[in-house]
CSV table of C-alpha atoms in Angstrom, one decimal:
chain,number,residue,atom,x,y,z
A,6,MET,CA,-167.3,-69.7,-78.0
A,7,LYS,CA,-170.1,-67.4,-77.0
A,8,VAL,CA,-169.9,-64.4,-74.8
A,9,LYS,CA,-172.6,-63.1,-72.4
A,10,LYS,CA,-175.6,-61.7,-74.2
A,11,ASN,CA,-175.6,-58.0,-74.9
A,12,PRO,CA,-178.5,-56.4,-72.8
A,13,PHE,CA,-179.1,-53.9,-75.6
A,14,LEU,CA,-180.0,-56.7,-78.0
A,15,SER,CA,-182.2,-58.7,-75.6
A,16,ASN,CA,-185.8,-58.8,-76.5
A,17,LYS,CA,-188.3,-58.9,-73.6
A,18,GLY,CA,-191.5,-58.6,-75.6
A,19,VAL,CA,-194.1,-61.3,-75.2
A,20,LEU,CA,-197.1,-61.6,-77.5
A,21,ASN,CA,-200.1,-63.1,-75.8
A,22,ASP,CA,-203.5,-64.0,-77.1
A,23,LYS,CA,-205.3,-61.0,-75.8
A,24,PRO,CA,-206.0,-58.4,-78.5
A,25,SER,CA,-205.3,-55.5,-76.0
A,26,ALA,CA,-201.9,-56.9,-75.0
A,27,LYS,CA,-199.0,-54.7,-76.0
A,28,SER,CA,-195.6,-56.0,-76.8
A,29,ASP,CA,-192.4,-54.4,-75.6
A,30,ASN,CA,-191.0,-55.0,-79.1
A,31,LYS,CA,-190.2,-51.8,-81.0
A,32,ARG,CA,-189.7,-51.8,-84.8
A,33,CYS,CA,-187.6,-49.7,-87.1
A,34,ILE,CA,-186.6,-49.8,-90.7
A,35,ILE,CA,-182.9,-49.5,-91.3
A,36,GLU,CA,-180.6,-50.0,-94.3
A,37,GLU,CA,-178.7,-53.1,-93.4
A,38,LYS,CA,-175.5,-52.4,-95.3
A,39,GLY,CA,-175.1,-48.9,-93.9
A,40,MET,CA,-175.8,-50.0,-90.4
A,41,SER,CA,-173.4,-52.9,-90.7
A,42,GLU,CA,-170.6,-50.8,-92.1
A,43,LEU,CA,-171.1,-48.1,-89.4
A,44,LYS,CA,-171.0,-50.8,-86.6
A,45,GLU,CA,-167.9,-52.5,-88.1
A,46,ARG,CA,-166.0,-49.2,-88.3
A,47,ASN,CA,-166.8,-48.1,-84.8
A,48,THR,CA,-166.9,-51.2,-82.6
A,49,ILE,CA,-164.1,-53.4,-81.2
A,50,CYS,CA,-164.8,-56.9,-79.9
A,51,SER,CA,-165.3,-57.0,-76.1
A,52,HIS,CA,-163.8,-60.5,-75.9
A,53,CYS,CA,-160.5,-60.2,-77.8
A,54,LYS,CA,-160.2,-56.4,-77.5
A,55,LYS,CA,-158.8,-56.1,-81.1
A,56,GLY,CA,-161.2,-57.5,-83.7
A,57,ARG,CA,-163.8,-55.5,-85.5
A,58,VAL,CA,-167.4,-56.4,-84.9
A,59,LYS,CA,-169.6,-57.2,-87.9
A,60,LEU,CA,-173.4,-56.8,-87.8
A,61,THR,CA,-175.5,-59.2,-89.9
A,62,PHE,CA,-179.2,-60.0,-90.0
A,63,ARG,CA,-180.9,-63.3,-90.2
A,64,HIS,CA,-184.3,-63.1,-91.9
A,65,CYS,CA,-187.5,-65.0,-91.3
A,66,GLY,CA,-190.4,-63.7,-93.3
A,67,VAL,CA,-190.6,-59.9,-92.7
A,68,ALA,CA,-188.7,-60.1,-89.4
A,69,THR,CA,-184.9,-60.1,-88.8
A,70,ILE,CA,-182.6,-61.1,-86.0
A,71,PRO,CA,-179.4,-59.1,-85.5
A,72,ARG,CA,-176.2,-61.0,-85.2
A,73,LEU,CA,-172.8,-59.7,-84.0
A,74,SER,CA,-169.6,-61.5,-84.8
A,75,CYS,CA,-165.9,-60.7,-84.4
A,76,ASN,CA,-163.7,-60.9,-87.5
A,77,THR,CA,-160.7,-61.9,-85.4
A,78,CYS,CA,-161.7,-64.3,-82.7
A,79,ALA,CA,-164.9,-65.6,-84.2
A,80,VAL,CA,-167.0,-64.9,-81.1
A,81,SER,CA,-170.6,-64.3,-82.0
A,82,ASP,CA,-173.8,-63.1,-80.3
A,83,GLU,CA,-177.3,-63.1,-81.7
A,84,GLY,CA,-180.4,-61.1,-80.6
A,85,ASP,CA,-183.1,-63.0,-78.8
A,86,VAL,CA,-186.1,-64.2,-80.8
A,87,ALA,CA,-189.4,-62.6,-79.8
A,88,LYS,CA,-191.3,-65.0,-77.6
A,89,THR,CA,-194.9,-65.7,-78.5
A,90,SER,CA,-197.8,-67.7,-77.0
A,91,TRP,CA,-198.1,-69.3,-80.4
A,92,GLN,CA,-194.9,-71.4,-79.8
A,93,LYS,CA,-196.8,-74.7,-79.9
A,94,MET,CA,-198.0,-73.9,-83.4
A,95,THR,CA,-194.8,-72.9,-85.0
A,96,ALA,CA,-191.5,-74.5,-86.0
A,97,HIS,CA,-188.4,-72.9,-84.5
A,98,GLU,CA,-187.5,-70.9,-87.6
A,99,GLN,CA,-191.0,-69.6,-87.9
A,100,LEU,CA,-190.9,-68.4,-84.2
A,101,THR,CA,-188.5,-65.6,-85.3
A,102,ASP,CA,-190.5,-62.5,-84.4
A,103,TYR,CA,-193.7,-64.3,-85.2
A,104,GLU,CA,-195.6,-61.3,-84.0
A,105,LEU,CA,-194.4,-59.0,-86.7
A,106,ASN,CA,-195.0,-61.5,-89.5
A,107,PHE,CA,-198.5,-62.3,-88.0
A,108,LYS,CA,-199.5,-58.6,-87.9
A,109,PHE,CA,-198.3,-58.0,-91.4
A,110,VAL,CA,-200.4,-60.9,-92.7
A,111,GLN,CA,-203.5,-59.8,-90.7
A,112,ALA,CA,-203.2,-56.3,-92.2
A,113,PHE,CA,-203.4,-57.7,-95.7
A,114,VAL,CA,-206.2,-60.1,-94.8
A,115,GLY,CA,-208.1,-57.2,-93.2
A,116,CYS,CA,-208.2,-55.2,-96.4
A,117,GLY,CA,-209.0,-58.2,-98.6
A,118,ASP,CA,-205.6,-58.8,-100.0
A,119,GLY,CA,-203.5,-62.0,-100.0
A,120,PRO,CA,-200.0,-63.4,-100.4
A,121,THR,CA,-199.4,-62.0,-103.9
A,122,GLU,CA,-200.1,-58.4,-102.8
A,123,ALA,CA,-198.1,-58.9,-99.6
A,124,SER,CA,-195.1,-60.1,-101.6
A,125,ARG,CA,-195.4,-57.3,-104.1
A,126,PHE,CA,-195.5,-54.7,-101.3
A,127,LEU,CA,-192.4,-56.1,-99.6
A,128,THR,CA,-190.6,-56.3,-102.9
A,129,PHE,CA,-191.5,-52.7,-103.6
A,130,CYS,CA,-190.1,-51.7,-100.2
A,131,SER,CA,-186.9,-53.8,-100.8
A,132,VAL,CA,-187.5,-55.9,-97.8
A,133,PRO,CA,-185.5,-59.1,-97.8
A,134,ASN,CA,-187.4,-62.4,-98.1
A,135,ALA,CA,-190.3,-60.8,-99.8
A,136,THR,CA,-191.1,-64.1,-101.6
A,137,THR,CA,-191.7,-65.9,-98.3
A,138,MET,CA,-195.1,-64.2,-98.1
A,139,LYS,CA,-196.0,-65.7,-101.5
A,140,SER,CA,-195.2,-69.2,-100.3
A,141,ASN,CA,-195.9,-70.9,-97.0
A,142,THR,CA,-195.7,-68.0,-94.4
A,143,PHE,CA,-198.8,-66.1,-95.4
A,144,GLY,CA,-201.1,-69.1,-95.7
A,145,SER,CA,-200.0,-70.8,-92.5
A,146,MET,CA,-200.5,-67.6,-90.5
A,147,GLU,CA,-203.8,-66.8,-92.1
A,148,ALA,CA,-205.0,-70.4,-91.2
A,149,ALA,CA,-203.8,-70.0,-87.6
A,150,ALA,CA,-205.9,-66.9,-87.1
A,151,SER,CA,-209.0,-67.8,-89.1
A,152,SER,CA,-210.9,-69.9,-86.5
A,153,THR,CA,-210.4,-67.2,-83.8
A,154,ILE,CA,-211.5,-64.5,-86.3
A,155,GLU,CA,-214.6,-66.6,-87.2
A,156,GLU,CA,-215.5,-67.1,-83.5
A,157,ILE,CA,-215.2,-63.4,-82.7
A,158,THR,CA,-217.3,-62.5,-85.8
A,159,ARG,CA,-220.0,-65.0,-84.9
A,160,GLU,CA,-220.2,-63.7,-81.3
A,161,GLN,CA,-220.5,-60.1,-82.5
A,162,LEU,CA,-223.1,-60.9,-85.2
A,163,THR,CA,-225.2,-62.8,-82.6
A,164,ALA,CA,-224.9,-60.0,-80.1
A,165,ASN,CA,-225.9,-57.4,-82.7
A,166,LEU,CA,-228.8,-59.4,-83.9
A,167,LEU,CA,-230.2,-59.9,-80.4
A,168,LYS,CA,-229.9,-56.2,-79.6
A,169,GLU,CA,-231.6,-55.2,-82.9
A,170,VAL,CA,-234.5,-57.6,-82.3
A,171,GLU,CA,-234.8,-56.4,-78.7
A,172,LEU,CA,-234.9,-52.7,-79.8
A,173,THR,CA,-237.2,-53.3,-82.7
A,174,MET,CA,-239.8,-55.4,-80.8
A,175,ALA,CA,-239.7,-53.4,-77.6
A,176,GLU,CA,-243.0,-51.7,-78.4
A,177,ASP,CA,-244.8,-55.0,-79.3
A,178,ASN,CA,-246.5,-56.2,-76.1
A,179,ASP,CA,-247.3,-59.6,-77.5
A,180,PHE,CA,-243.6,-60.3,-78.3
A,181,ASP,CA,-241.7,-62.3,-75.7
A,182,PHE,CA,-238.0,-61.5,-76.4
A,183,GLU,CA,-236.7,-64.0,-73.8
A,184,LEU,CA,-238.8,-66.8,-75.4
A,185,TRP,CA,-237.6,-65.8,-78.9
A,186,LYS,CA,-234.0,-65.7,-77.7
């Protein structure tokens, strides 16, 4: 039996395709065990009014989803997954906070690193599921973004080339920039 969703756990963030779009999602790094123990010691189930509430986290790549459950009546509630405009490209499990996993992968791609370095970094930081970056997660997210990155790069290179030729040949009266273009 599920109870009404907790408004403090709901996630209203939506990632869309626009680079300037900002998500409502906020990130934090917490020690799971300490947070879970603190929650269990200080929270009573709102459904049965006597059971202790346990906090656990489900992991998918770098991201996690909080889950509350009562140790007496077995009622549970799970945080919402972050919605993304990439839904058509991902399986259900991979949808779990796809934005965070995607940004993590793009940060490593941007500095020339790959899945091995990403996995090492996560292992060093004691992040659960560090090995997922070494397997399927990194490669599939990199592939999903590569065509868009190539298109943006091509557009910028072309625009820069046109501007450079226009500025360089501006003093040459015999050169027809529009014809060249």
